[in-house]
Amino acid sequence: MSTLQRLRTRLNRSNASESGVARLLAPPWILLAPMSLLLLVMFVGPMVAIVVFSFQTGNNIVANPLQWSIATYQEVVGGMVSGEGVYGDVLVNTVAVSVTTTALTLVVSYPAAYALARRIKRYKLVFLMLLIIPLFTSVNIRVFGWALFLVQNGVLDSIVGLFGVDEYASLMYRRSTIILGTTYVYLPFMLFPIYLSLLSVEDTTIEAAKDLGASNYTLFRRILLPLSKPGIVIGSLFVFVLSLGANVEAEILGGGSIFTIASNIQYSFGYSQNWPLGSTQAVGLLVITVVSGVVILRTIDLREIAERGN
């Protein structure tokens, strides 16, 4: 037996005799340890604390479950189910903002993503940089920019005044204005997943379809749209979930007159100092986010996406 064969035999025996702990410490599990620890401390821990706080009767945690209460759940869920009071308005505003924002970003993003992926050859990097650069700016600054543009005696007021219009209905503090802000802020989160999906469609597939006589409509309906579905689904998930938690847009553009779940959570934790009520609403928002994510992700095959391009 040669030296190389003896070494291979010893390595095989060593690998076969590895304990379970050794296998856990070997890649790739050890590589996932830092992220798992970070998620455990920074996400799971606070979520557990919020759930526990939602059953408390005050701003202190009582360890005895027999002294916990579901009064805040009855208040919040009862108001949302009946559609009456502040929680009915909060639910309507949150759903309207999230669904409308998702639809608008999809309508605007798909043509732009198609142009960037399939049509534009020159200056593509310039267009991509113009879309990426706003992401380097704070959301507060961008939303305040919209507020300065739309507020009375602001930029829009000066532009309209040039055409002799002295008075017009204010565009601030409306639900539609909040939707305008969320659409602008979260547009890249819809555009880039669709762009990457369309970019993964091979040119030979398009050429083969054209050689077989496929029209532009058939090409879009039978090839581009199905292959870009993962990008649409993932982009919709991003935008929908982010819009559910849109607090800055509701506070600045809504002016405190249009409440969403996110802004109501901040009000409960901050101004009213009612931590159990804020925690209950946070748990409700978390449940809506998780259920929406599961439902949306079940419409695509994640394994097929991961293997695409191999």
mmCIF file of C-alpha atoms in Angstrom:
data_model
loop_
_atom_site.group_PDB
_atom_site.id
_atom_site.type_symbol
_atom_site.label_atom_id
_atom_site.label_comp_id
_atom_site.label_asym_id
_atom_site.label_seq_id
_atom_site.Cartn_x
_atom_site.Cartn_y
_atom_site.Cartn_z
ATOM 1 C CA MET A 1 0.000 0.000 0.000
ATOM 2 C CA SER A 2 1.395 3.374 -0.959
ATOM 3 C CA THR A 3 1.848 6.283 1.425
ATOM 4 C CA LEU A 4 -0.991 8.239 -0.222
ATOM 5 C CA GLN A 5 -3.379 5.297 0.179
ATOM 6 C CA ARG A 6 -2.434 4.888 3.858
ATOM 7 C CA LEU A 7 -3.133 8.601 4.479
ATOM 8 C CA ARG A 8 -6.529 8.339 2.779
ATOM 9 C CA THR A 9 -7.416 5.301 4.885
ATOM 10 C CA ARG A 10 -6.501 7.079 8.123
ATOM 11 C CA LEU A 11 -8.504 10.186 7.112
ATOM 12 C CA ASN A 12 -11.528 8.057 6.288
ATOM 13 C CA ARG A 13 -11.318 6.308 9.666
ATOM 14 C CA SER A 14 -10.943 9.652 11.431
ATOM 15 C CA ASN A 15 -13.952 11.096 9.635
ATOM 16 C CA ALA A 16 -16.028 8.015 10.410
ATOM 17 C CA SER A 17 -15.229 8.251 14.119
ATOM 18 C CA GLU A 18 -16.098 11.951 14.449
ATOM 19 C CA SER A 19 -18.501 12.689 17.279
ATOM 20 C CA GLY A 20 -21.725 14.663 16.914
ATOM 21 C CA VAL A 21 -20.129 17.681 18.594
ATOM 22 C CA ALA A 22 -17.242 17.622 16.138
ATOM 23 C CA ARG A 23 -19.669 17.554 13.223
ATOM 24 C CA LEU A 24 -21.519 20.549 14.674
ATOM 25 C CA LEU A 25 -18.249 22.446 14.977
ATOM 26 C CA ALA A 26 -17.348 21.704 11.382
ATOM 27 C CA PRO A 27 -18.424 23.875 8.439
ATOM 28 C CA PRO A 28 -21.037 24.877 7.501
ATOM 29 C CA TRP A 29 -22.668 24.776 10.974
ATOM 30 C CA ILE A 30 -19.904 26.682 12.720
ATOM 31 C CA LEU A 31 -20.163 29.386 10.050
ATOM 32 C CA LEU A 32 -23.828 29.912 10.931
ATOM 33 C CA ALA A 33 -23.147 30.234 14.653
ATOM 34 C CA PRO A 34 -22.444 34.023 14.789
ATOM 35 C CA MET A 35 -25.611 34.887 12.844
ATOM 36 C CA SER A 36 -27.690 32.429 14.863
ATOM 37 C CA LEU A 37 -26.409 33.936 18.103
ATOM 38 C CA LEU A 38 -27.097 37.460 16.851
ATOM 39 C CA LEU A 39 -30.667 36.575 15.838
ATOM 40 C CA LEU A 40 -31.236 34.843 19.157
ATOM 41 C CA VAL A 41 -30.096 37.850 21.195
ATOM 42 C CA MET A 42 -31.301 40.726 19.011
ATOM 43 C CA PHE A 43 -34.544 39.296 17.591
ATOM 44 C CA VAL A 44 -35.884 36.276 19.462
ATOM 45 C CA GLY A 45 -35.173 37.767 22.885
ATOM 46 C CA PRO A 46 -36.967 41.100 22.305
ATOM 47 C CA MET A 47 -39.888 39.314 20.617
ATOM 48 C CA VAL A 48 -40.321 37.049 23.640
ATOM 49 C CA ALA A 49 -40.194 40.093 25.927
ATOM 50 C CA ILE A 50 -42.888 41.848 23.852
ATOM 51 C CA VAL A 51 -45.142 38.781 23.969
ATOM 52 C CA VAL A 52 -44.737 38.549 27.753
ATOM 53 C CA PHE A 53 -45.358 42.295 28.166
ATOM 54 C CA SER A 54 -48.587 42.028 26.175
ATOM 55 C CA PHE A 55 -50.129 39.940 28.983
ATOM 56 C CA GLN A 56 -49.116 42.298 31.803
ATOM 57 C CA THR A 57 -51.412 44.692 33.645
ATOM 58 C CA GLY A 58 -48.737 47.352 34.082
ATOM 59 C CA ASN A 59 -45.318 48.426 32.859
ATOM 60 C CA ASN A 60 -43.578 45.802 34.992
ATOM 61 C CA ILE A 61 -43.220 42.115 34.170
ATOM 62 C CA VAL A 62 -44.947 39.796 36.637
ATOM 63 C CA ALA A 63 -43.477 36.293 36.497
ATOM 64 C CA ASN A 64 -46.637 34.567 37.739
ATOM 65 C CA PRO A 65 -48.805 33.666 34.702
ATOM 66 C CA LEU A 66 -51.886 33.519 36.969
ATOM 67 C CA GLN A 67 -51.669 37.311 37.310
ATOM 68 C CA TRP A 68 -51.468 37.944 33.575
ATOM 69 C CA SER A 69 -54.364 39.448 31.638
ATOM 70 C CA ILE A 70 -55.757 39.417 28.093
ATOM 71 C CA ALA A 71 -57.564 42.733 28.524
ATOM 72 C CA THR A 72 -55.379 44.506 25.955
ATOM 73 C CA TYR A 73 -56.019 41.748 23.408
ATOM 74 C CA GLN A 74 -59.756 42.089 23.974
ATOM 75 C CA GLU A 75 -59.508 45.836 23.465
ATOM 76 C CA VAL A 76 -57.394 45.728 20.307
ATOM 77 C CA VAL A 77 -58.883 42.673 18.598
ATOM 78 C CA GLY A 78 -62.413 43.694 19.553
ATOM 79 C CA GLY A 79 -61.945 47.144 18.029
ATOM 80 C CA MET A 80 -60.443 45.740 14.828
ATOM 81 C CA VAL A 81 -63.135 43.079 14.387
ATOM 82 C CA SER A 82 -65.998 45.509 15.012
ATOM 83 C CA GLY A 83 -64.376 48.174 12.835
ATOM 84 C CA GLU A 84 -65.304 50.824 15.347
ATOM 85 C CA GLY A 85 -63.164 53.261 17.260
ATOM 86 C CA VAL A 86 -59.491 53.984 16.823
ATOM 87 C CA TYR A 87 -58.443 50.384 16.193
ATOM 88 C CA GLY A 88 -60.900 49.972 13.336
ATOM 89 C CA ASP A 89 -59.441 53.070 11.661
ATOM 90 C CA VAL A 90 -55.911 51.870 12.403
ATOM 91 C CA LEU A 91 -56.560 48.519 10.710
ATOM 92 C CA VAL A 92 -58.175 50.135 7.657
ATOM 93 C CA ASN A 93 -55.367 52.682 7.289
ATOM 94 C CA THR A 94 -52.627 50.055 7.667
ATOM 95 C CA VAL A 95 -54.160 47.628 5.163
ATOM 96 C CA ALA A 96 -54.939 50.419 2.689
ATOM 97 C CA VAL A 97 -51.409 51.835 2.854
ATOM 98 C CA SER A 98 -49.675 48.440 2.588
ATOM 99 C CA VAL A 99 -51.812 46.958 -0.204
ATOM 100 C CA THR A 100 -51.926 50.153 -2.274
ATOM 101 C CA THR A 101 -48.191 50.748 -1.875
ATOM 102 C CA THR A 102 -47.445 47.189 -3.004
ATOM 103 C CA ALA A 103 -49.690 47.533 -6.062
ATOM 104 C CA LEU A 104 -48.315 50.935 -7.062
ATOM 105 C CA THR A 105 -44.669 49.923 -6.689
ATOM 106 C CA LEU A 106 -45.343 46.816 -8.796
ATOM 107 C CA VAL A 107 -47.023 48.805 -11.569
ATOM 108 C CA VAL A 108 -44.201 51.340 -11.653
ATOM 109 C CA SER A 109 -41.303 48.926 -11.110
ATOM 110 C CA TYR A 110 -42.043 46.173 -13.620
ATOM 111 C CA PRO A 111 -41.702 48.306 -16.807
ATOM 112 C CA ALA A 112 -38.603 49.986 -15.386
ATOM 113 C CA ALA A 113 -37.057 46.639 -14.409
ATOM 114 C CA TYR A 114 -37.825 45.228 -17.849
ATOM 115 C CA ALA A 115 -36.198 48.223 -19.547
ATOM 116 C CA LEU A 116 -33.084 47.960 -17.379
ATOM 117 C CA ALA A 117 -32.753 44.196 -17.790
ATOM 118 C CA ARG A 118 -33.710 43.683 -21.440
ATOM 119 C CA ARG A 119 -33.609 46.987 -23.319
ATOM 120 C CA ILE A 120 -31.100 49.474 -21.974
ATOM 121 C CA LYS A 121 -27.514 48.644 -22.915
ATOM 122 C CA ARG A 122 -25.710 51.951 -22.635
ATOM 123 C CA TYR A 123 -25.618 53.934 -19.395
ATOM 124 C CA LYS A 124 -27.262 51.080 -17.481
ATOM 125 C CA LEU A 125 -24.823 51.586 -14.605
ATOM 126 C CA VAL A 126 -25.782 55.267 -14.451
ATOM 127 C CA PHE A 127 -29.482 54.430 -14.112
ATOM 128 C CA LEU A 128 -28.776 51.795 -11.476
ATOM 129 C CA MET A 129 -26.667 54.221 -9.461
ATOM 130 C CA LEU A 130 -29.438 56.822 -9.606
ATOM 131 C CA LEU A 131 -31.782 54.225 -8.116
ATOM 132 C CA ILE A 132 -29.316 53.041 -5.474
ATOM 133 C CA ILE A 133 -28.024 56.406 -4.229
ATOM 134 C CA PRO A 134 -31.304 57.391 -2.461
ATOM 135 C CA LEU A 135 -30.961 54.219 -0.360
ATOM 136 C CA PHE A 136 -27.822 55.751 1.166
ATOM 137 C CA THR A 137 -29.923 58.635 2.506
ATOM 138 C CA SER A 138 -31.946 58.467 5.709
ATOM 139 C CA VAL A 139 -35.654 57.772 5.288
ATOM 140 C CA ASN A 140 -36.363 60.754 7.558
ATOM 141 C CA ILE A 141 -34.528 63.120 5.219
ATOM 142 C CA ARG A 142 -36.314 61.813 2.127
ATOM 143 C CA VAL A 143 -39.747 61.998 3.731
ATOM 144 C CA PHE A 144 -39.065 65.465 5.122
ATOM 145 C CA GLY A 145 -38.139 66.465 1.569
ATOM 146 C CA TRP A 146 -41.608 65.417 0.413
ATOM 147 C CA ALA A 147 -43.157 67.321 3.336
ATOM 148 C CA LEU A 148 -41.296 70.514 2.414
ATOM 149 C CA PHE A 149 -42.433 70.036 -1.181
ATOM 150 C CA LEU A 150 -46.129 69.469 -0.405
ATOM 151 C CA VAL A 151 -46.738 71.681 2.638
ATOM 152 C CA GLN A 152 -48.483 75.005 2.165
ATOM 153 C CA ASN A 153 -46.050 77.837 1.457
ATOM 154 C CA GLY A 154 -43.636 75.135 0.321
ATOM 155 C CA VAL A 155 -42.070 74.304 -3.021
ATOM 156 C CA LEU A 156 -45.295 73.090 -4.657
ATOM 157 C CA ASP A 157 -47.113 76.214 -3.455
ATOM 158 C CA SER A 158 -44.486 78.390 -5.138
ATOM 159 C CA ILE A 159 -44.714 76.431 -8.405
ATOM 160 C CA VAL A 160 -48.520 76.551 -8.471
ATOM 161 C CA GLY A 161 -48.405 80.276 -7.700
ATOM 162 C CA LEU A 162 -46.519 80.874 -10.948
ATOM 163 C CA PHE A 163 -49.670 79.805 -12.817
ATOM 164 C CA GLY A 164 -51.926 82.203 -10.894
ATOM 165 C CA VAL A 165 -53.395 79.656 -8.485
ATOM 166 C CA ASP A 166 -53.604 81.225 -5.051
ATOM 167 C CA GLU A 167 -55.636 78.647 -3.149
ATOM 168 C CA TYR A 168 -55.920 74.876 -3.421
ATOM 169 C CA ALA A 169 -56.647 72.001 -1.076
ATOM 170 C CA SER A 170 -53.647 71.016 1.004
ATOM 171 C CA LEU A 171 -52.097 67.693 0.043
ATOM 172 C CA MET A 172 -50.635 67.066 3.484
ATOM 173 C CA TYR A 173 -52.117 64.955 6.276
ATOM 174 C CA ARG A 174 -53.979 62.540 4.034
ATOM 175 C CA ARG A 175 -53.827 58.796 3.605
ATOM 176 C CA SER A 176 -53.032 59.258 -0.097
ATOM 177 C CA THR A 177 -50.020 61.390 0.827
ATOM 178 C CA ILE A 178 -48.734 58.663 3.140
ATOM 179 C CA ILE A 179 -49.109 56.179 0.268
ATOM 180 C CA LEU A 180 -47.156 58.556 -1.962
ATOM 181 C CA GLY A 181 -44.340 58.599 0.581
ATOM 182 C CA THR A 182 -44.248 54.830 1.108
ATOM 183 C CA THR A 183 -44.343 54.215 -2.646
ATOM 184 C CA TYR A 184 -41.356 56.487 -3.144
ATOM 185 C CA VAL A 185 -39.365 55.081 -0.204
ATOM 186 C CA TYR A 186 -39.954 51.373 -0.902
ATOM 187 C CA LEU A 187 -39.877 51.452 -4.706
ATOM 188 C CA PRO A 188 -36.308 50.049 -4.955
ATOM 189 C CA PHE A 189 -37.287 47.033 -2.852
ATOM 190 C CA MET A 190 -39.739 46.039 -5.571
ATOM 191 C CA LEU A 191 -37.663 47.067 -8.564
ATOM 192 C CA PHE A 192 -34.412 45.244 -7.848
ATOM 193 C CA PRO A 193 -35.854 41.738 -7.209
ATOM 194 C CA ILE A 194 -37.835 41.993 -10.457
ATOM 195 C CA TYR A 195 -34.771 43.327 -12.267
ATOM 196 C CA LEU A 196 -32.634 40.409 -11.074
ATOM 197 C CA SER A 197 -35.323 37.895 -12.080
ATOM 198 C CA LEU A 198 -35.573 39.354 -15.581
ATOM 199 C CA LEU A 199 -31.801 39.531 -15.806
ATOM 200 C CA SER A 200 -31.594 35.776 -15.160
ATOM 201 C CA VAL A 201 -33.709 35.018 -18.264
ATOM 202 C CA GLU A 202 -31.232 33.801 -20.866
ATOM 203 C CA ASP A 203 -31.140 35.484 -24.272
ATOM 204 C CA THR A 204 -31.240 32.094 -25.974
ATOM 205 C CA THR A 205 -34.660 31.448 -24.440
ATOM 206 C CA ILE A 206 -36.010 34.701 -25.869
ATOM 207 C CA GLU A 207 -34.434 34.034 -29.266
ATOM 208 C CA ALA A 208 -35.851 30.509 -29.389
ATOM 209 C CA ALA A 209 -39.340 31.802 -28.645
ATOM 210 C CA LYS A 210 -39.050 34.414 -31.383
ATOM 211 C CA ASP A 211 -37.791 31.807 -33.865
ATOM 212 C CA LEU A 212 -40.896 29.738 -33.091
ATOM 213 C CA GLY A 213 -43.093 32.707 -34.001
ATOM 214 C CA ALA A 214 -44.023 33.984 -30.570
ATOM 215 C CA SER A 215 -45.462 37.499 -30.574
ATOM 216 C CA ASN A 216 -44.381 40.108 -28.038
ATOM 217 C CA TYR A 217 -47.552 39.485 -26.018
ATOM 218 C CA THR A 218 -47.004 35.712 -26.035
ATOM 219 C CA LEU A 219 -43.351 36.233 -25.137
ATOM 220 C CA PHE A 220 -44.343 38.315 -22.136
ATOM 221 C CA ARG A 221 -47.221 36.088 -20.989
ATOM 222 C CA ARG A 222 -45.585 32.684 -21.469
ATOM 223 C CA ILE A 223 -41.917 33.383 -20.729
ATOM 224 C CA LEU A 224 -41.033 36.715 -19.114
ATOM 225 C CA LEU A 225 -43.910 36.914 -16.652
ATOM 226 C CA PRO A 226 -43.576 33.325 -15.302
ATOM 227 C CA LEU A 227 -39.799 33.576 -15.028
ATOM 228 C CA SER A 228 -40.020 36.946 -13.279
ATOM 229 C CA LYS A 229 -42.659 35.696 -10.826
ATOM 230 C CA PRO A 230 -40.087 35.036 -8.043
ATOM 231 C CA GLY A 231 -38.928 38.644 -8.258
ATOM 232 C CA ILE A 232 -42.520 39.892 -8.177
ATOM 233 C CA VAL A 233 -43.355 37.752 -5.157
ATOM 234 C CA ILE A 234 -40.210 38.613 -3.198
ATOM 235 C CA GLY A 235 -40.509 42.317 -4.064
ATOM 236 C CA SER A 236 -44.176 42.315 -3.025
ATOM 237 C CA LEU A 237 -43.245 40.651 0.260
ATOM 238 C CA PHE A 238 -40.543 43.229 0.944
ATOM 239 C CA VAL A 239 -42.773 46.205 0.161
ATOM 240 C CA PHE A 240 -45.832 44.838 1.972
ATOM 241 C CA VAL A 241 -43.948 44.032 5.162
ATOM 242 C CA LEU A 242 -42.018 47.306 5.153
ATOM 243 C CA SER A 243 -45.230 49.257 4.528
ATOM 244 C CA LEU A 244 -46.865 47.561 7.509
ATOM 245 C CA GLY A 245 -44.189 49.123 9.695
ATOM 246 C CA ALA A 246 -44.161 52.509 7.938
ATOM 247 C CA ASN A 247 -44.020 54.862 10.897
ATOM 248 C CA VAL A 248 -41.962 57.795 9.631
ATOM 249 C CA GLU A 249 -44.218 58.349 6.628
ATOM 250 C CA ALA A 250 -47.363 58.237 8.773
ATOM 251 C CA GLU A 251 -45.915 60.621 11.364
ATOM 252 C CA ILE A 252 -44.510 63.236 8.964
ATOM 253 C CA LEU A 253 -46.881 63.109 5.998
ATOM 254 C CA GLY A 254 -49.900 62.117 8.068
ATOM 255 C CA GLY A 255 -49.200 64.754 10.684
ATOM 256 C CA GLY A 256 -50.514 62.566 13.503
ATOM 257 C CA SER A 257 -54.037 62.676 12.068
ATOM 258 C CA ILE A 258 -53.754 59.354 10.180
ATOM 259 C CA PHE A 259 -52.788 56.490 12.470
ATOM 260 C CA THR A 260 -51.374 53.163 11.321
ATOM 261 C CA ILE A 261 -50.461 50.197 13.509
ATOM 262 C CA ALA A 262 -46.804 51.260 13.512
ATOM 263 C CA SER A 263 -47.534 54.850 14.551
ATOM 264 C CA ASN A 264 -50.043 53.650 17.135
ATOM 265 C CA ILE A 265 -47.396 51.347 18.637
ATOM 266 C CA GLN A 266 -45.015 54.277 18.975
ATOM 267 C CA TYR A 267 -47.785 56.357 20.574
ATOM 268 C CA SER A 268 -48.580 53.588 23.074
ATOM 269 C CA PHE A 269 -44.949 53.028 24.075
ATOM 270 C CA GLY A 270 -43.979 56.701 24.045
ATOM 271 C CA TYR A 271 -46.656 59.281 24.759
ATOM 272 C CA SER A 272 -49.202 57.189 26.675
ATOM 273 C CA GLN A 273 -46.581 54.953 28.385
ATOM 274 C CA ASN A 274 -48.886 51.936 28.064
ATOM 275 C CA TRP A 275 -46.390 49.177 27.359
ATOM 276 C CA PRO A 276 -48.844 46.239 27.486
ATOM 277 C CA LEU A 277 -51.081 47.931 24.920
ATOM 278 C CA GLY A 278 -48.110 48.725 22.671
ATOM 279 C CA SER A 279 -46.814 45.168 23.034
ATOM 280 C CA THR A 280 -50.209 43.729 22.101
ATOM 281 C CA GLN A 281 -50.292 45.785 18.919
ATOM 282 C CA ALA A 282 -46.691 44.789 18.166
ATOM 283 C CA VAL A 283 -47.624 41.110 18.552
ATOM 284 C CA GLY A 284 -50.554 41.645 16.174
ATOM 285 C CA LEU A 285 -48.279 43.314 13.627
ATOM 286 C CA LEU A 286 -45.773 40.459 13.978
ATOM 287 C CA VAL A 287 -48.511 37.856 13.393
ATOM 288 C CA ILE A 288 -49.770 39.686 10.300
ATOM 289 C CA THR A 289 -46.210 39.918 8.955
ATOM 290 C CA VAL A 290 -45.415 36.235 9.543
ATOM 291 C CA VAL A 291 -48.703 34.992 8.079
ATOM 292 C CA SER A 292 -48.338 37.260 5.037
ATOM 293 C CA GLY A 293 -44.760 36.095 4.500
ATOM 294 C CA VAL A 294 -45.707 32.420 4.695
ATOM 295 C CA VAL A 295 -48.657 32.844 2.332
ATOM 296 C CA ILE A 296 -46.652 34.844 -0.198
ATOM 297 C CA LEU A 297 -43.578 32.594 -0.135
ATOM 298 C CA ARG A 298 -45.712 29.471 -0.635
ATOM 299 C CA THR A 299 -46.509 30.731 -4.138
ATOM 300 C CA ILE A 300 -42.919 30.278 -5.345
ATOM 301 C CA ASP A 301 -40.362 27.473 -5.329
ATOM 302 C CA LEU A 302 -37.367 28.757 -3.381
ATOM 303 C CA ARG A 303 -35.277 25.723 -4.363
ATOM 304 C CA GLU A 304 -35.840 26.470 -8.045
ATOM 305 C CA ILE A 305 -34.741 30.073 -7.494
ATOM 306 C CA ALA A 306 -31.584 28.949 -5.681
ATOM 307 C CA GLU A 307 -30.695 26.513 -8.456
ATOM 308 C CA ARG A 308 -31.415 28.937 -11.313
ATOM 309 C CA GLY A 309 -28.324 29.759 -13.263
ATOM 310 C CA ASN A 310 -26.389 26.655 -12.184
#
